[in-house]
mmCIF file of C-alpha atoms in Angstrom:
data_model
loop_
_atom_site.group_PDB
_atom_site.id
_atom_site.type_symbol
_atom_site.label_atom_id
_atom_site.label_comp_id
_atom_site.label_asym_id
_atom_site.label_seq_id
_atom_site.Cartn_x
_atom_site.Cartn_y
_atom_site.Cartn_z
ATOM 1 C CA MET Y 1 15.638 94.385 100.563
ATOM 2 C CA GLN Y 2 15.385 91.671 97.633
ATOM 3 C CA SER Y 3 18.203 92.653 95.243
ATOM 4 C CA LYS Y 4 17.881 91.472 91.644
ATOM 5 C CA ILE Y 5 21.058 89.159 90.694
ATOM 6 C CA VAL Y 6 22.912 90.750 87.360
ATOM 7 C CA ARG Y 7 25.775 88.828 86.406
ATOM 8 C CA GLY Y 8 28.594 90.922 85.133
ATOM 9 C CA PRO Y 9 30.880 90.530 82.290
ATOM 10 C CA ARG Y 10 33.664 88.303 84.132
ATOM 11 C CA GLY Y 11 31.273 86.564 86.627
ATOM 12 C CA VAL Y 12 30.875 89.081 89.441
ATOM 13 C CA GLN Y 13 27.115 89.436 90.531
ATOM 14 C CA MET Y 14 25.372 92.257 91.629
ATOM 15 C CA GLU Y 15 24.431 90.389 94.698
ATOM 16 C CA GLU Y 16 28.093 89.683 95.659
ATOM 17 C CA VAL Y 17 29.244 93.227 95.147
ATOM 18 C CA TRP Y 18 26.554 94.010 97.659
ATOM 19 C CA ALA Y 19 27.389 91.680 100.131
ATOM 20 C CA ALA Y 20 30.789 92.770 99.779
ATOM 21 C CA ALA Y 21 30.032 96.207 100.309
ATOM 22 C CA ASP Y 22 27.960 95.388 103.304
ATOM 23 C CA ALA Y 23 30.602 93.462 104.780
ATOM 24 C CA VAL Y 24 33.348 96.546 104.273
ATOM 25 C CA LEU Y 25 30.752 99.115 105.761
ATOM 26 C CA ASN Y 26 30.166 96.467 108.934
ATOM 27 C CA GLN Y 27 34.152 96.571 109.539
ATOM 28 C CA GLY Y 28 34.010 100.469 109.938
ATOM 29 C CA GLU Y 29 35.283 101.400 106.507
ATOM 30 C CA ARG Y 30 34.178 103.160 103.708
ATOM 31 C CA PRO Y 31 33.149 100.748 100.802
ATOM 32 C CA THR Y 32 35.595 101.775 97.847
ATOM 33 C CA ILE Y 33 36.013 99.795 94.380
ATOM 34 C CA GLU Y 34 39.560 98.782 95.946
ATOM 35 C CA ARG Y 35 38.191 97.660 99.069
ATOM 36 C CA VAL Y 36 35.124 95.779 97.532
ATOM 37 C CA ARG Y 37 37.440 94.002 95.122
ATOM 38 C CA GLN Y 38 39.614 92.866 97.903
ATOM 39 C CA GLN Y 39 36.675 91.546 99.886
ATOM 40 C CA LEU Y 40 35.556 89.519 96.904
ATOM 41 C CA GLY Y 41 39.012 88.371 95.716
ATOM 42 C CA ARG Y 42 38.312 89.191 92.295
ATOM 43 C CA GLY Y 43 36.496 91.761 89.589
ATOM 44 C CA SER Y 44 37.777 94.555 87.622
ATOM 45 C CA PRO Y 45 37.188 98.252 88.362
ATOM 46 C CA ASN Y 46 34.959 98.858 85.447
ATOM 47 C CA THR Y 47 32.615 95.820 86.616
ATOM 48 C CA VAL Y 48 32.720 96.447 90.690
ATOM 49 C CA GLY Y 49 32.320 100.167 89.799
ATOM 50 C CA PRO Y 50 28.689 100.705 88.481
ATOM 51 C CA MET Y 51 27.700 97.811 90.885
ATOM 52 C CA LEU Y 52 28.968 99.720 93.678
ATOM 53 C CA ASP Y 53 27.566 102.748 92.465
ATOM 54 C CA SER Y 54 24.167 101.193 92.672
ATOM 55 C CA TRP Y 55 24.417 99.863 95.918
ATOM 56 C CA TYR Y 56 25.465 103.746 97.354
ATOM 57 C CA SER Y 57 21.866 104.388 95.302
ATOM 58 C CA SER Y 58 19.813 101.840 97.024
ATOM 59 C CA LEU Y 59 21.437 102.110 100.645
ATOM 60 C CA ALA Y 60 19.087 105.004 101.964
ATOM 61 C CA LYS Y 61 16.082 102.698 100.936
ATOM 62 C CA ARG Y 62 17.240 99.867 102.649
ATOM 63 C CA LEU Y 63 17.978 101.348 105.747
ATOM 64 C CA LEU Y 64 15.478 102.476 108.371
ATOM 65 C CA THR Y 65 16.249 105.218 111.019
ATOM 66 C CA PRO Y 66 16.520 103.619 114.606
ATOM 67 C CA GLY Y 67 13.396 104.049 115.824
ATOM 68 C CA GLU Y 68 11.752 102.336 113.320
ATOM 69 C CA ALA Y 69 13.910 99.673 113.194
ATOM 70 C CA LEU Y 70 13.097 98.942 116.646
ATOM 71 C CA ASP Y 71 9.558 99.942 116.875
ATOM 72 C CA GLN Y 72 8.165 98.301 113.923
ATOM 73 C CA PRO Y 73 8.293 94.581 114.361
ATOM 74 C CA GLU Y 74 6.710 92.333 111.542
ATOM 75 C CA ASP Y 75 4.249 90.445 114.219
ATOM 76 C CA PRO Y 76 2.852 92.762 116.612
ATOM 77 C CA GLY Y 77 2.407 89.949 119.149
ATOM 78 C CA GLU Y 78 6.093 89.676 119.023
ATOM 79 C CA GLN Y 79 7.247 92.720 121.228
ATOM 80 C CA LEU Y 80 10.630 92.699 123.036
ATOM 81 C CA PRO Y 81 10.772 93.521 126.423
ATOM 82 C CA GLY Y 82 11.643 97.231 127.200
ATOM 83 C CA PRO Y 83 15.383 96.598 128.592
ATOM 84 C CA VAL Y 84 16.115 94.705 125.819
ATOM 85 C CA LEU Y 85 14.357 97.321 123.216
ATOM 86 C CA ARG Y 86 16.353 99.924 125.202
ATOM 87 C CA ALA Y 87 19.557 98.108 124.926
ATOM 88 C CA ALA Y 88 18.914 97.433 121.461
ATOM 89 C CA LYS Y 89 18.287 101.179 120.431
ATOM 90 C CA THR Y 90 21.442 102.279 122.603
ATOM 91 C CA LEU Y 91 23.457 99.393 120.487
ATOM 92 C CA TRP Y 92 22.130 100.542 117.172
ATOM 93 C CA GLY Y 93 22.569 104.787 118.283
ATOM 94 C CA ARG Y 94 26.520 103.713 118.884
ATOM 95 C CA ALA Y 95 26.440 101.674 115.628
ATOM 96 C CA VAL Y 96 24.835 104.533 113.740
ATOM 97 C CA GLN Y 97 27.457 107.142 115.281
ATOM 98 C CA HIS Y 98 30.386 105.134 114.814
ATOM 99 C CA ALA Y 99 29.270 104.813 111.161
ATOM 100 C CA GLN Y 100 28.828 108.561 110.884
ATOM 101 C CA ASP Y 101 32.356 108.878 111.925
ATOM 102 C CA GLY Y 102 33.748 106.787 109.589
ATOM 103 C CA ALA Y 103 32.043 108.292 106.629
ATOM 104 C CA THR Y 104 33.099 111.665 108.138
ATOM 105 C CA ALA Y 105 36.874 110.725 108.140
ATOM 106 C CA ALA Y 106 36.614 109.214 104.782
ATOM 107 C CA MET Y 107 35.041 112.445 103.304
ATOM 108 C CA ALA Y 108 37.730 114.477 105.199
ATOM 109 C CA GLN Y 109 40.424 112.002 103.945
ATOM 110 C CA ALA Y 110 38.856 112.354 100.169
ATOM 111 C CA GLN Y 111 38.363 115.825 100.659
ATOM 112 C CA ALA Y 112 42.442 116.391 101.873
ATOM 113 C CA GLU Y 113 43.238 113.901 98.762
ATOM 114 C CA LEU Y 114 41.010 116.359 96.149
ATOM 115 C CA ASP Y 115 42.740 119.475 97.922
ATOM 116 C CA LYS Y 116 45.954 117.863 97.140
ATOM 117 C CA ARG Y 117 45.843 117.222 93.842
ATOM 118 C CA ALA Y 118 44.259 120.358 93.167
ATOM 119 C CA GLU Y 119 47.197 122.114 94.865
ATOM 120 C CA ALA Y 120 49.493 119.476 92.331
ATOM 121 C CA ILE Y 121 47.637 120.945 89.461
ATOM 122 C CA LYS Y 122 48.223 124.430 90.304
ATOM 123 C CA GLN Y 123 51.802 123.871 90.597
ATOM 124 C CA ALA Y 124 52.069 121.995 87.320
ATOM 125 C CA GLN Y 125 50.046 124.729 85.659
ATOM 126 C CA GLN Y 126 52.473 127.283 87.209
ATOM 127 C CA GLU Y 127 55.126 125.274 85.903
ATOM 128 C CA LEU Y 128 53.871 124.974 82.529
ATOM 129 C CA ASP Y 129 52.963 128.676 82.662
ATOM 130 C CA ASN Y 130 56.539 129.762 83.374
ATOM 131 C CA GLU Y 131 57.808 127.249 80.687
ATOM 132 C CA ARG Y 132 55.628 128.950 78.311
ATOM 133 C CA GLN Y 133 56.646 132.195 79.238
ATOM 134 C CA ARG Y 134 60.370 131.097 79.265
ATOM 135 C CA LEU Y 135 59.677 129.809 75.183
ATOM 136 C CA LYS Y 136 58.291 133.078 74.452
ATOM 137 C CA ASP Y 137 60.975 135.130 75.506
ATOM 138 C CA ARG Y 138 63.661 132.549 73.888
ATOM 139 C CA SER Y 139 61.645 133.097 70.647
ATOM 140 C CA GLU Y 140 61.822 136.835 70.868
ATOM 141 C CA ALA Y 141 65.048 136.858 71.583
ATOM 142 C CA PHE Y 142 65.708 134.755 68.532
ATOM 143 C CA GLU Y 143 63.810 137.215 66.619
ATOM 144 C CA VAL Y 144 65.772 140.203 67.476
ATOM 145 C CA ALA Y 145 69.105 138.371 67.044
ATOM 146 C CA MET Y 146 67.576 137.821 63.452
ATOM 147 C CA GLN Y 147 66.522 141.017 62.608
ATOM 148 C CA ALA Y 148 70.428 142.065 63.808
ATOM 149 C CA LYS Y 149 72.045 139.339 61.378
ATOM 150 C CA ASP Y 150 69.853 140.862 58.581
ATOM 151 C CA ALA Y 151 70.771 144.221 59.444
ATOM 152 C CA GLN Y 152 74.496 143.076 59.526
ATOM 153 C CA ILE Y 153 74.072 141.075 56.561
ATOM 154 C CA THR Y 154 72.705 144.153 54.291
ATOM 155 C CA GLU Y 155 75.501 146.519 55.589
ATOM 156 C CA MET Y 156 78.379 144.080 54.431
ATOM 157 C CA ALA Y 157 76.454 143.659 51.354
ATOM 158 C CA GLY Y 158 76.871 147.374 50.946
ATOM 159 C CA GLN Y 159 80.280 147.124 51.555
ATOM 160 C CA VAL Y 160 81.095 144.738 49.314
ATOM 161 C CA ARG Y 161 78.955 146.342 46.413
ATOM 162 C CA GLU Y 162 81.181 149.568 47.482
ATOM 163 C CA LEU Y 163 84.517 147.426 46.727
ATOM 164 C CA HIS Y 164 83.422 146.182 43.644
ATOM 165 C CA ALA Y 165 82.722 149.827 42.377
ATOM 166 C CA GLN Y 166 86.271 150.700 43.893
ATOM 167 C CA VAL Y 167 87.530 147.595 42.007
ATOM 168 C CA GLN Y 168 86.117 149.146 38.866
ATOM 169 C CA ALA Y 169 87.452 152.264 39.290
ATOM 170 C CA PHE Y 170 91.229 151.050 39.985
ATOM 171 C CA GLN Y 171 90.840 148.948 37.063
ATOM 172 C CA SER Y 172 89.772 151.985 34.951
ATOM 173 C CA GLN Y 173 92.579 154.140 36.410
ATOM 174 C CA LEU Y 174 94.965 151.223 35.309
ATOM 175 C CA ASP Y 175 93.610 150.862 31.737
ATOM 176 C CA GLU Y 176 94.300 154.675 31.316
ATOM 177 C CA ALA Y 177 97.485 154.299 32.602
ATOM 178 C CA ARG Y 178 98.378 151.539 30.229
ATOM 179 C CA THR Y 179 96.837 153.875 27.248
ATOM 180 C CA GLN Y 180 98.970 156.741 28.737
ATOM 181 C CA ASN Y 181 102.151 154.182 28.261
ATOM 182 C CA VAL Y 182 101.418 153.021 24.778
ATOM 183 C CA GLN Y 183 101.067 156.864 23.731
ATOM 184 C CA LEU Y 184 104.346 157.843 25.258
ATOM 185 C CA GLN Y 185 105.804 154.503 23.522
ATOM 186 C CA GLN Y 186 104.233 155.690 20.139
ATOM 187 C CA ALA Y 187 105.559 159.248 20.595
ATOM 188 C CA THR Y 188 109.462 158.118 21.375
ATOM 189 C CA GLU Y 189 109.256 155.858 18.108
ATOM 190 C CA ALA Y 190 107.692 158.758 16.369
ATOM 191 C CA GLN Y 191 110.086 160.894 17.769
ATOM 192 C CA ARG Y 192 113.142 158.416 17.034
ATOM 193 C CA GLN Y 193 111.891 158.217 13.189
ATOM 194 C CA ARG Y 194 112.062 162.023 13.198
ATOM 195 C CA GLN Y 195 115.523 161.620 14.747
ATOM 196 C CA GLU Y 196 116.802 159.518 11.965
ATOM 197 C CA SER Y 197 115.232 161.250 9.405
ATOM 198 C CA ALA Y 198 117.164 164.658 10.315
ATOM 199 C CA GLU Y 199 120.199 162.757 10.287
ATOM 200 C CA ALA Y 200 119.845 161.733 7.225
ATOM 201 C CA GLU Y 201 118.844 165.235 5.664
ATOM 202 C CA HIS Y 202 121.981 166.124 7.686
ATOM 203 C CA ARG Y 203 124.125 163.539 6.039
ATOM 204 C CA ALA Y 204 122.968 164.550 2.527
ATOM 205 C CA GLU Y 205 123.828 168.152 3.414
ATOM 206 C CA ARG Y 206 126.588 167.352 5.190
ATOM 207 C CA LEU Y 207 129.183 168.240 2.437
ATOM 208 C CA GLY Y 208 127.981 171.619 1.701
ATOM 209 C CA LEU Y 209 126.844 172.638 4.897
ATOM 210 C CA GLU Y 210 129.360 170.802 7.436
ATOM 211 C CA GLU Y 211 128.995 173.668 10.010
ATOM 212 C CA ARG Y 212 125.443 173.928 9.888
ATOM 213 C CA ALA Y 213 125.396 170.231 10.064
ATOM 214 C CA HIS Y 214 127.478 170.475 13.114
ATOM 215 C CA ALA Y 215 125.527 172.465 14.751
ATOM 216 C CA ASN Y 216 122.493 171.081 13.853
ATOM 217 C CA GLU Y 217 123.573 167.351 14.964
ATOM 218 C CA ARG Y 218 124.922 168.891 18.342
ATOM 219 C CA ARG Y 219 120.991 170.578 18.504
ATOM 220 C CA LEU Y 220 119.543 167.202 17.412
ATOM 221 C CA ASN Y 221 121.910 165.197 20.013
ATOM 222 C CA THR Y 222 120.102 167.894 22.765
ATOM 223 C CA GLU Y 223 117.130 167.507 21.783
ATOM 224 C CA VAL Y 224 117.173 163.455 21.569
ATOM 225 C CA ASP Y 225 118.934 163.310 24.867
ATOM 226 C CA ARG Y 226 116.188 165.419 26.125
ATOM 227 C CA ALA Y 227 113.545 163.138 24.736
ATOM 228 C CA ARG Y 228 115.300 160.042 25.782
ATOM 229 C CA LEU Y 229 115.781 161.893 29.345
ATOM 230 C CA GLU Y 230 112.026 162.469 29.294
ATOM 231 C CA SER Y 231 110.502 159.087 27.787
ATOM 232 C CA LYS Y 232 112.532 157.203 30.451
ATOM 233 C CA ARG Y 233 111.198 159.443 33.087
ATOM 234 C CA LEU Y 234 107.916 159.136 31.575
ATOM 235 C CA ALA Y 235 108.364 155.416 31.554
ATOM 236 C CA GLY Y 236 109.650 155.282 35.328
ATOM 237 C CA GLN Y 237 107.051 157.536 36.394
ATOM 238 C CA LEU Y 238 104.377 155.076 34.503
ATOM 239 C CA GLU Y 239 106.055 152.139 36.032
ATOM 240 C CA VAL Y 240 105.611 153.484 39.596
ATOM 241 C CA ASP Y 241 101.754 154.472 38.600
ATOM 242 C CA ASN Y 242 101.253 150.894 37.604
ATOM 243 C CA ARG Y 243 102.816 149.144 40.720
ATOM 244 C CA LYS Y 244 100.634 151.167 42.651
ATOM 245 C CA SER Y 245 97.645 150.656 40.947
ATOM 246 C CA ALA Y 246 98.369 146.915 41.050
ATOM 247 C CA GLY Y 247 98.956 147.058 44.763
ATOM 248 C CA ALA Y 248 95.536 148.680 45.245
ATOM 249 C CA LEU Y 249 93.840 146.650 43.208
ATOM 250 C CA ALA Y 250 95.311 143.456 44.970
ATOM 251 C CA GLU Y 251 94.610 144.767 48.541
ATOM 252 C CA ALA Y 252 91.120 145.637 47.554
ATOM 253 C CA THR Y 253 90.642 142.174 46.003
ATOM 254 C CA GLU Y 254 91.791 140.479 49.293
ATOM 255 C CA LYS Y 255 89.254 142.625 51.323
ATOM 256 C CA MET Y 256 86.714 141.877 48.994
ATOM 257 C CA ARG Y 257 87.265 138.413 49.187
ATOM 258 C CA ALA Y 258 87.744 138.693 53.179
ATOM 259 C CA LEU Y 259 84.221 140.383 53.235
ATOM 260 C CA GLU Y 260 82.503 137.502 51.080
ATOM 261 C CA ALA Y 261 83.756 134.930 53.267
ATOM 262 C CA GLU Y 262 82.005 137.080 56.095
ATOM 263 C CA LEU Y 263 79.352 137.379 54.457
ATOM 264 C CA THR Y 264 79.033 133.668 53.714
ATOM 265 C CA LEU Y 265 79.527 132.681 57.670
ATOM 266 C CA LEU Y 266 76.431 135.218 58.415
ATOM 267 C CA GLN Y 267 74.298 133.970 55.841
ATOM 268 C CA ALA Y 268 75.349 130.215 57.597
ATOM 269 C CA ASP Y 269 74.518 132.127 61.212
ATOM 270 C CA LYS Y 270 71.123 133.410 59.984
ATOM 271 C CA ALA Y 271 70.334 129.676 58.426
ATOM 272 C CA GLN Y 272 71.111 128.248 62.014
ATOM 273 C CA LEU Y 273 68.944 130.850 63.548
ATOM 274 C CA ALA Y 274 66.214 130.443 61.725
ATOM 275 C CA LYS Y 275 66.607 126.539 62.866
ATOM 276 C CA GLU Y 276 66.631 127.136 66.325
ATOM 277 C CA LEU Y 277 63.972 129.377 66.066
ATOM 278 C CA GLN Y 278 61.701 126.550 64.196
ATOM 279 C CA LEU Y 279 62.956 124.133 67.043
ATOM 280 C CA ALA Y 280 61.728 126.712 69.782
ATOM 281 C CA ARG Y 281 58.276 126.980 68.195
ATOM 282 C CA ASP Y 282 57.844 122.973 67.582
ATOM 283 C CA GLU Y 283 58.981 122.768 71.593
ATOM 284 C CA THR Y 284 56.390 125.395 72.416
ATOM 285 C CA SER Y 285 53.816 123.400 70.442
ATOM 286 C CA THR Y 286 54.732 120.308 72.104
ATOM 287 C CA TRP Y 287 54.660 121.739 75.452
ATOM 288 C CA LYS Y 288 51.122 123.494 74.683
ATOM 289 C CA SER Y 289 49.737 120.026 73.861
ATOM 290 C CA LYS Y 290 50.759 118.178 77.199
ATOM 291 C CA PHE Y 291 49.369 121.121 79.132
ATOM 292 C CA GLU Y 292 46.171 120.577 77.589
ATOM 293 C CA GLU Y 293 46.531 116.676 77.781
ATOM 294 C CA SER Y 294 47.372 117.005 81.432
ATOM 295 C CA ARG Y 295 44.947 119.158 82.126
ATOM 296 C CA HIS Y 296 42.089 117.161 80.655
ATOM 297 C CA ASP Y 297 43.852 114.067 82.710
ATOM 298 C CA MET Y 298 43.550 116.116 86.141
ATOM 299 C CA TYR Y 299 40.015 116.957 85.327
ATOM 300 C CA ALA Y 300 39.023 113.707 84.764
ATOM 301 C CA VAL Y 301 40.439 112.149 88.102
ATOM 302 C CA LEU Y 302 39.003 115.072 89.879
ATOM 303 C CA THR Y 303 35.367 114.419 88.340
ATOM 304 C CA GLU Y 304 36.060 110.759 89.294
ATOM 305 C CA LEU Y 305 36.701 111.517 92.761
ATOM 306 C CA ARG Y 306 33.829 113.526 93.355
ATOM 307 C CA ASP Y 307 31.502 110.965 91.565
ATOM 308 C CA ARG Y 308 32.615 108.123 94.494
ATOM 309 C CA LEU Y 309 32.275 110.456 97.011
ATOM 310 C CA PRO Y 310 28.847 109.315 99.081
ATOM 311 C CA PRO Y 311 25.871 111.911 100.072
ATOM 312 C CA LYS Y 312 26.719 114.008 102.639
ATOM 313 C CA ASN Y 313 23.267 113.396 104.592
ATOM 314 C CA SER Y 314 23.684 111.170 108.006
ATOM 315 C CA GLU Y 315 20.837 108.571 106.878
ATOM 316 C CA THR Y 316 23.015 107.684 103.672
ATOM 317 C CA ALA Y 317 25.950 106.863 105.637
ATOM 318 C CA THR Y 318 23.661 104.161 107.868
ATOM 319 C CA PRO Y 319 25.224 100.940 107.738
ATOM 320 C CA ALA Y 320 22.896 98.128 106.661
ATOM 321 C CA VAL Y 321 24.214 95.601 109.428
ATOM 322 C CA GLY Y 322 21.550 96.934 111.947
ATOM 323 C CA SER Y 323 18.796 96.420 109.548
ATOM 324 C CA ARG Y 324 20.435 92.523 108.710
ATOM 325 C CA ARG Y 325 20.305 92.460 112.480
ATOM 326 C CA ASN Y 326 16.722 93.315 112.957
ATOM 327 C CA ARG Y 327 15.396 91.089 110.509
ATOM 328 C CA HIS Y 328 17.315 88.367 112.200
ATOM 329 C CA LYS Y 329 15.772 88.839 115.304
ATOM 330 C CA ARG Y 330 12.229 89.186 114.013
#
């Protein structure tokens, strides 16, 4: 068959690719893009590939069956002797069988490679599924931790509000105690003023009422002493109450500061957990994108391998060398 000469983009011709494919097939090997390029010594896969596909599609038309190749000479007057014809048929049958065995082995090798890549794809998909499940579990754990932190922060905020209320109550008690102290001091001052007034009256009446004045003086002195003692007792009690209130206020203030510091740490933990959760989500999205890209690439490789496989019928795998030898004999 006379093929039309087509020049490729890098100087490789269709006839050269077909001749190289015939040479590879004559060597008992399946013509592939890489083997044809090695036979040519040049040419890119993008240039050789379409030409090799054209060679495969025209191979069945260019080849004849063993009977047709030997029984249909161009000139009826050039019939071969019977022994030569039988020997040629025997050699042709062996060549066809050898080519069929080579094609079968090549198909088995290609099928094994496909099975190996399919298993690799399956394992990769399983690993991606496991990684995706791990990221999902990690994200759920982060969500649970965030909820627990939120609940703890809410509880601590309630405790801080209670402490604020207690501090306000202690402050009210302290203000009330101070008011009572002022009232006691005012009562003591009033008592002192009354005492001075009584003493002045006593001195005025002392000349005429000395006995009565002495009695009144003793009574007033007793009352003054009692008032002073009562004032001292009340002052001491007020001081004790003030110290207790001040101590309770200081303790409550210190506890409130500690709780506020703990609340600040919890809020920082919450912010860190939120950041880690966002990173986990970003990582999940990245793994999903990688999985999609890997799946597309693997499917593309499988499609290309299937397209490169020759047809399974025996006539397609028949080598072109027999046809060329018959034409030479004619």
